Coordinates of C-alpha atoms in Angstrom, one line a residue:
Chain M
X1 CA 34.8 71.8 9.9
X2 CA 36.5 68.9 7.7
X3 CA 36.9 70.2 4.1
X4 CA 37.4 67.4 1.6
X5 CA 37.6 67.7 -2.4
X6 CA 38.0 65.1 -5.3
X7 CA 38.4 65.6 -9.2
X8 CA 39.1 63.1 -11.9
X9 CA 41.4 64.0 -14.8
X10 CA 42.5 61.8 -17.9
X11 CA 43.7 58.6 -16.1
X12 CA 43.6 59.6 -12.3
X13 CA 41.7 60.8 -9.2
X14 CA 42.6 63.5 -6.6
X15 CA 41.4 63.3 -3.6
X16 CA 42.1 65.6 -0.7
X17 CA 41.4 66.4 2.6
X18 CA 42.1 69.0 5.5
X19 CA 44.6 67.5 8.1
X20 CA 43.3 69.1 10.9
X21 CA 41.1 67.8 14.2
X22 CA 39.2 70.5 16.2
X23 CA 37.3 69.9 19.0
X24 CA 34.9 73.3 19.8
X25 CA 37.0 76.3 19.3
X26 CA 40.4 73.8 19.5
X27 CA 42.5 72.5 17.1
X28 CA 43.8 69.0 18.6
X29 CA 46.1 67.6 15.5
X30 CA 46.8 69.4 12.5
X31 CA 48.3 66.3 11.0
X32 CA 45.4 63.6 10.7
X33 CA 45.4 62.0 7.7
X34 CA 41.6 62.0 6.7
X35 CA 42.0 59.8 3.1
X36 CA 42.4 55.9 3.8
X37 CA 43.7 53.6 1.3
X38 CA 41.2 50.8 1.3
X39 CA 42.6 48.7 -2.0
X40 CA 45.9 49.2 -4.1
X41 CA 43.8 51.4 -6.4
X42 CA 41.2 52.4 -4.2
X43 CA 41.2 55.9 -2.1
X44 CA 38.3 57.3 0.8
X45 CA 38.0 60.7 2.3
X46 CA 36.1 60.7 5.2
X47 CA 34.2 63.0 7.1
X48 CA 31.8 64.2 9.6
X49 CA 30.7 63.6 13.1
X50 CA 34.4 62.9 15.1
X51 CA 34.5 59.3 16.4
X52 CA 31.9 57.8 13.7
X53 CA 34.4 58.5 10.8
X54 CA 37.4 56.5 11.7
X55 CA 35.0 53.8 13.1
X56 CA 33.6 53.8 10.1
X57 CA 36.1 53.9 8.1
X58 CA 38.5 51.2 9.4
X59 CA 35.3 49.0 9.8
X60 CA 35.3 49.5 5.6
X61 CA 39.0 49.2 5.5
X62 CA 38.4 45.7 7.1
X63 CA 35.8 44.8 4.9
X64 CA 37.4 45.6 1.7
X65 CA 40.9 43.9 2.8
X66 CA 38.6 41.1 3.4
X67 CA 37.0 40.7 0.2
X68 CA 40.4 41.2 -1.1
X69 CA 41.8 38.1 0.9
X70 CA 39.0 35.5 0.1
X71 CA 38.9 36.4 -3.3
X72 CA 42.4 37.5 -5.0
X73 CA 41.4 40.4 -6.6
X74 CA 40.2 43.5 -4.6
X75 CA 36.7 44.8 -5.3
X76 CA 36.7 47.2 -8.2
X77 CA 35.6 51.0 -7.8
X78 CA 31.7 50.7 -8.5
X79 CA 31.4 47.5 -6.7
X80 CA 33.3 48.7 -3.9
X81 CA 31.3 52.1 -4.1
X82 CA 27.8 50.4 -4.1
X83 CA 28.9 48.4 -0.9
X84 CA 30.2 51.3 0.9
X85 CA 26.7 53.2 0.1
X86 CA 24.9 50.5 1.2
X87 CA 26.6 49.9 4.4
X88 CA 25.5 53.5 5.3
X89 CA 21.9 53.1 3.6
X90 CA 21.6 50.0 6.1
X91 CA 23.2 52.1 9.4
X92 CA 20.7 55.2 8.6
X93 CA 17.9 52.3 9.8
X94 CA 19.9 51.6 12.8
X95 CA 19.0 52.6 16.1
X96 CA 22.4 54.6 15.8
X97 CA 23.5 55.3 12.3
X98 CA 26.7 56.3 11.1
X99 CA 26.9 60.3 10.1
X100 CA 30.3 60.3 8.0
X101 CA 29.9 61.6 4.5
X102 CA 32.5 59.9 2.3
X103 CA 34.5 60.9 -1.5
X104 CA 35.2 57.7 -2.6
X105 CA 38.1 57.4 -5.4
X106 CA 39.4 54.7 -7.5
X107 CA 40.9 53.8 -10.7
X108 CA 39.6 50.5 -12.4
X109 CA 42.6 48.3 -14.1
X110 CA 40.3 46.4 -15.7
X111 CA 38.4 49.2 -18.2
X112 CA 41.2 51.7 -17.7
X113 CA 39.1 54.4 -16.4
X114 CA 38.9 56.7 -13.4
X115 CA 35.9 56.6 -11.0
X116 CA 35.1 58.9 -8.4
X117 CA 31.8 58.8 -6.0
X118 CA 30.0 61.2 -3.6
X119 CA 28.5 59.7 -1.1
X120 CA 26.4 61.6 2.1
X121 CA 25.3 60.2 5.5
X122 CA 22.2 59.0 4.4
X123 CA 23.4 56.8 1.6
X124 CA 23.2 59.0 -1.2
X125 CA 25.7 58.2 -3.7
X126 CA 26.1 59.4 -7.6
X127 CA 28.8 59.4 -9.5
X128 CA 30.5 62.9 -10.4
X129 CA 33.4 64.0 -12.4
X130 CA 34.4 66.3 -9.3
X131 CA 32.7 66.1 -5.8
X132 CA 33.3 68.0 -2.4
X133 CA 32.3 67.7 1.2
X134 CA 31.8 70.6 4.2
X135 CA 32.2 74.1 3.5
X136 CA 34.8 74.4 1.1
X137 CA 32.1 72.7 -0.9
X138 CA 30.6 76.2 -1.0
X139 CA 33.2 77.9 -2.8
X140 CA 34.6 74.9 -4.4
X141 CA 31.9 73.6 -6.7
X142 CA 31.1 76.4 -8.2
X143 CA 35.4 76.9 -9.9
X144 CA 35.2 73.1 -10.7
X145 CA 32.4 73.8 -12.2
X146 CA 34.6 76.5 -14.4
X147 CA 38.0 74.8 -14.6
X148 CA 37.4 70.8 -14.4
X149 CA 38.5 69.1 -17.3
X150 CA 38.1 65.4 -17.2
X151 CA 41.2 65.1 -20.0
X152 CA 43.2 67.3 -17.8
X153 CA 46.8 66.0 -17.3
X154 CA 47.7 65.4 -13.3
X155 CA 49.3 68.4 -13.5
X156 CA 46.3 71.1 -14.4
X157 CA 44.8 68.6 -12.2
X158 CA 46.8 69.8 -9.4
X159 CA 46.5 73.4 -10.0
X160 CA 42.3 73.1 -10.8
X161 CA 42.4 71.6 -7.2
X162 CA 45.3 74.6 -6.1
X163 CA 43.0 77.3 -7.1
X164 CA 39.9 75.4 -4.8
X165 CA 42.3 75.5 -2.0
X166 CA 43.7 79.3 -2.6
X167 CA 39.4 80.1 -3.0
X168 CA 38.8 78.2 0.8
X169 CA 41.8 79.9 2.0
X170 CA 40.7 83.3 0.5
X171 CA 37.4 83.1 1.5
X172 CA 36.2 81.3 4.6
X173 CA 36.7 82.6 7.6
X174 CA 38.5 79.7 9.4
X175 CA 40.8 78.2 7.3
X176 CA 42.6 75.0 7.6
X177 CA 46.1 75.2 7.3
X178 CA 47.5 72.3 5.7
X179 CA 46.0 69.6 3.2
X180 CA 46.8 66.0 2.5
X181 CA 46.5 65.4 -1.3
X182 CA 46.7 61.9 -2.8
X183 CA 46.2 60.6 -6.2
X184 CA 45.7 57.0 -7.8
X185 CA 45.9 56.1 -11.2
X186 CA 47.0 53.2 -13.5
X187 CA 50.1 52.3 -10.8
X188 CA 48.4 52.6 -7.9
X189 CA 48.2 55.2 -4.9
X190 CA 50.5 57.8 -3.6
X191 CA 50.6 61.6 -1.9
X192 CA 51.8 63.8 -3.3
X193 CA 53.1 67.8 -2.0
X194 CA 50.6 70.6 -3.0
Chain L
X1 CA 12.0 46.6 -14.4
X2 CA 11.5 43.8 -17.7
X3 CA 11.0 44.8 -21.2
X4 CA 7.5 45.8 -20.5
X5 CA 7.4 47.0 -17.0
X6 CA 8.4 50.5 -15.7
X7 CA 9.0 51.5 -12.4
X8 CA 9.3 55.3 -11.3
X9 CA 10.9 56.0 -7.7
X10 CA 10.5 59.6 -6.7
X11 CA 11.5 60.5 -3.1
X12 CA 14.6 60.2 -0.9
X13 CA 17.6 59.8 -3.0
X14 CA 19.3 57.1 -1.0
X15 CA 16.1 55.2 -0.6
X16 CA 16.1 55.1 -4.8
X17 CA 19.0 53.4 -4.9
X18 CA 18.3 51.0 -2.2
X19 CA 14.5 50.4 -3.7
X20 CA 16.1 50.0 -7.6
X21 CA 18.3 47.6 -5.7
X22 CA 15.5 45.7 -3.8
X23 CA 13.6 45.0 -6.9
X24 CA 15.8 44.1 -8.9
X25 CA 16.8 41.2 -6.7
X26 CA 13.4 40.2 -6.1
X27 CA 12.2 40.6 -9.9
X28 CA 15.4 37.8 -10.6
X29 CA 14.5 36.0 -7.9
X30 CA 11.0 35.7 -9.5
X31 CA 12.2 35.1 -12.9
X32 CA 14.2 32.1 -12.1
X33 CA 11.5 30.7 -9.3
X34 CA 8.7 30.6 -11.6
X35 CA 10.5 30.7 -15.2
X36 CA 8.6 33.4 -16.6
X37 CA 8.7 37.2 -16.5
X38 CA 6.8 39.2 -13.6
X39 CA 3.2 40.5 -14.7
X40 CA 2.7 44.2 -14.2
X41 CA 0.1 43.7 -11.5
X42 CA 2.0 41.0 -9.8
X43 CA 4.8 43.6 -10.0
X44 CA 2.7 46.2 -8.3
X45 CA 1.7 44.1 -4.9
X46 CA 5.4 42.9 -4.8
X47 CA 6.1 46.8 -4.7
X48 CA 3.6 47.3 -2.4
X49 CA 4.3 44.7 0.0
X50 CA 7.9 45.6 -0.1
X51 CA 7.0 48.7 1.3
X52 CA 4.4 47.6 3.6
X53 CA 7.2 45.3 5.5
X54 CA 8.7 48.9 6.3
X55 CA 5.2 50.2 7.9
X56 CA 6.4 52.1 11.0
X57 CA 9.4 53.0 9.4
X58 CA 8.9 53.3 5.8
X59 CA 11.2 54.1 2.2
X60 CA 10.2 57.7 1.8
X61 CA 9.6 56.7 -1.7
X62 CA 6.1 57.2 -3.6
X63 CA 6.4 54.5 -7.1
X64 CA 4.5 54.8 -10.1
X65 CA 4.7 51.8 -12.6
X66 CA 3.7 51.5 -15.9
X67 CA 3.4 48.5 -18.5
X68 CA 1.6 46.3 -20.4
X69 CA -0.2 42.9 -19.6
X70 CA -0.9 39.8 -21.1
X71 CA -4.8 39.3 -21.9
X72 CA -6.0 35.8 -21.9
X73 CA -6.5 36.1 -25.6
X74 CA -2.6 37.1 -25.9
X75 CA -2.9 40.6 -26.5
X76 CA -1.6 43.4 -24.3
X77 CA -3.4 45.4 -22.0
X78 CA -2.2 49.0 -20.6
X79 CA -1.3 49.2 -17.2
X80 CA -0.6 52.0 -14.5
X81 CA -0.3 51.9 -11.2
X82 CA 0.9 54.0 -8.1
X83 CA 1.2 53.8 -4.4
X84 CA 2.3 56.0 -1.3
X85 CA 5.0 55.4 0.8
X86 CA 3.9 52.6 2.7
X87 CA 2.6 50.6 -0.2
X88 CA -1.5 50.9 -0.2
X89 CA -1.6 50.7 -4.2
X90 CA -4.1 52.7 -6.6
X91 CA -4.8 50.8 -9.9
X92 CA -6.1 54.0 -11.9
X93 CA -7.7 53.9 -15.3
X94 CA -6.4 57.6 -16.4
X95 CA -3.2 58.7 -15.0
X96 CA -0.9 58.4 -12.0
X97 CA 1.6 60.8 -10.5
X98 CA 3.9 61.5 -7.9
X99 CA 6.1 63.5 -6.7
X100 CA 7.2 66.9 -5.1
X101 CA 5.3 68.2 -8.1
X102 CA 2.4 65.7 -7.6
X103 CA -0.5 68.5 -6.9
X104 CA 0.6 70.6 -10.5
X105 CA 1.1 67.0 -12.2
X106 CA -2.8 66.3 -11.1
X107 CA -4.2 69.5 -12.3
X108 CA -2.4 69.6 -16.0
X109 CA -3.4 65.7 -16.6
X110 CA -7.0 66.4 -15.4
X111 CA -6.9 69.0 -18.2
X112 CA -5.3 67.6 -21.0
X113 CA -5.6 64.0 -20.8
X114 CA -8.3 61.7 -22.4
X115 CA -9.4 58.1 -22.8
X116 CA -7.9 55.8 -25.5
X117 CA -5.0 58.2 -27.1
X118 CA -3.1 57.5 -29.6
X119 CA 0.6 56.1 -28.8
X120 CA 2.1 59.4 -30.4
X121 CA -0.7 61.4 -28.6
X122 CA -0.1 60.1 -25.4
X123 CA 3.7 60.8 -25.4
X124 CA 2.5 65.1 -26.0
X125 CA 0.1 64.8 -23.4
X126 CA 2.5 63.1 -20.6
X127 CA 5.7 65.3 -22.0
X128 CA 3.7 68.6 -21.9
X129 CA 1.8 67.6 -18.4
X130 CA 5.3 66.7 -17.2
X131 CA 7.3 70.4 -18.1
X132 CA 4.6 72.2 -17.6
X133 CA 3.9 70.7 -14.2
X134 CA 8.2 70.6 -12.9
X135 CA 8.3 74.5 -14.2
X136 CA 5.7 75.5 -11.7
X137 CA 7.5 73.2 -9.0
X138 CA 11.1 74.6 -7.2
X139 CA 12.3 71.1 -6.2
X140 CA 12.2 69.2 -9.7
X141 CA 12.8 70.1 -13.3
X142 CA 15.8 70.2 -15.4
X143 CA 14.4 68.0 -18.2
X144 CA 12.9 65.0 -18.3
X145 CA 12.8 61.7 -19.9
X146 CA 9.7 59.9 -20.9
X147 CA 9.4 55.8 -22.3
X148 CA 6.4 55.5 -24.9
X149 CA 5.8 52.0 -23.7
X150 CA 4.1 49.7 -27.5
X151 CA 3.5 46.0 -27.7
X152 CA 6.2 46.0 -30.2
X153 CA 8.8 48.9 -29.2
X154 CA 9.7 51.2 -26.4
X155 CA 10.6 55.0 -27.4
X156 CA 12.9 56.9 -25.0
X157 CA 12.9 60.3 -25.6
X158 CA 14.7 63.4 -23.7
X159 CA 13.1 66.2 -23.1
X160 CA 14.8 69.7 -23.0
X161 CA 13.4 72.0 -20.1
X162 CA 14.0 74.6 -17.9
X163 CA 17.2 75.1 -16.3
X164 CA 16.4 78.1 -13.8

């Protein structure tokens, strides 16, 4: 039931994620934070089967922290996308592959220019100017579709993604609650209210 | 794949990324090994054993290459080639296709294709094979690209096509 969304405007990426962690018919938590921050300009919302995604995603965490350490700089968004994709690419031929389905967000210091990847399970990545993952996909796309503008300011940024999250909230017939929104851009990451 | 070799990978989207990936690190590692550039036909059994290493549990990819090769007299040579998902390769002298629209492709090229067409020939017989072939298929479509592969140039062209 995780609902995820991302959308890239002039300078920046959103990226947000439901807060909530239901097991069968009960909700658990309704303040998870679902988006790691893997590099000082580098965002990841995670979902998909419980258990896998936070293994997952703190074994990438690691990784990228890693990278980071040995060489100085941190790995920039398309690098960092490709090895993320592949690191599920390689687990979908394991005896027990990962299923986490990821929206990976960054903005590169070096060309000035937002990035945002979808990424699936199976490896499947592409690059997109707006991406979403569960349901709220459903309703989502389709407005993004509409009302993206990749030279949007962060603030019809912010209401592009309000309007997704009024649509869910309107529409499907269990709703999450609350969201956790985060953005980076040119200094770096932070949440912010929505 | 080099200036005169072209790969197609239709199939499994994460396994195209993977495969681009895979040869292009072994076309490199080819390059600098023996200081020249692959051959198209050496190119098609690296393909093929690539996927053959994966027998009993393959790429779900089906490739189709195309380029041209040297003759020992210096002049180039067309070349096509195509092989199923576990890499047994089919070196055909007409055509090669692939795909989720693979039956349609086969039946438009047996009907408008013919030997030794000219380069500006050959590009309407492939772009109409290939749009009239995707509009009869649900899973592909949306345009299409095609590379007029010439000893002395290669001609990418977009093609409009249906969007329903």
């Amino acid at each position: 039931m995780d609902i995820s969304f991302a959308l890239t405007g002039k300078g920046y990426v959103i990226v947000a994620a439901d807060t909530t962690a239901a097991r069968s018919i009960v909700k658990m938590k309704v303040d998870e934070d679902k988006i790691k921050v893997l590099s000082p300009h580098l965002l990841m919302a995670f979902s998909g089967e419980p258990g896998d995604t936070v293994q997952f995603a703190e074994y990438i965490e690691r990784n990228i922290r890693l990278y980071q350490i040995r060489n100085t700089y941190a790995l920039r968004p398309p690098s960092a996308a490709s090895w993320i994709r592949r690191a599920l690419a390689d687990s979908l031929r394991s005896r027990r592959p990962y299923s986490v389905n990821l929206l990976v967000g960054g903005y590169d210091t070096s060309t000035h220019t937002p990035h945002l990847y979808w990424v699936d399970y199976l490896g499947t990545m592409s690059e997109v100017p707006f991406a979403a993952h569960g349901y709220g996909a459903y309703f989502a796309l389709s407005l993004l579709d509409r009302y993206h503008d990749p030279e949007a300011s962060l603030e019809d940024g912010l209401a592009t993604l309000r309007r997704c999250l009024d649509e869910v909230a309107k529409r499907l017939v269990v709703t999450p609650e609350k969201y956790k929104v985060k953005v980076v851009d040119k200094d770096g990451v932070r949440e912010v209210e929505i | 794949m080099s200036d005169r070799i072209y790969l197609g990978l239709p199939g499994l989207a994460t396994d195209v990324t993977t495969l681009k990936e895979v040869f292009r690190y072994r076309v490199n590692m080819y390059t600098i090994k023996e200081e020249r550039e692959i051959e198209p036909e050496t190119f098609a059994h690296l393909v093929s054993s690539t996927l053959y290493e994966k027998r009993f549990g393959p790429y779900f990819i089906e490739p189709v290459m195309a380029g041209l090769e040297k003759t020992p007299s210096g002049a180039y040579k067309p070349f096509i080639a195509a092989t199923d998902l576990i890499g047994c390769l089919n070196f055909a002298k007409d055509f090669v296709v692939a795909g989720t629209a693979s039956t349609k492709l086969y039946g438009v090229a047996e009907g408008l294709w013919e030997p030794d067409l000219e380069p500006e020939d050959l590009f309407e017989t492939c772009a109409q094979t290939l749009l009239n072939a995707v509009d009869r298929d649900a899973y592909s479509g949306w345009g299409a690209e095609v590379h007029l592969i010439t000893k002395d140039k290669v001609i990418k062209r977009t093609l409009k096509g249906r969007m329903d």
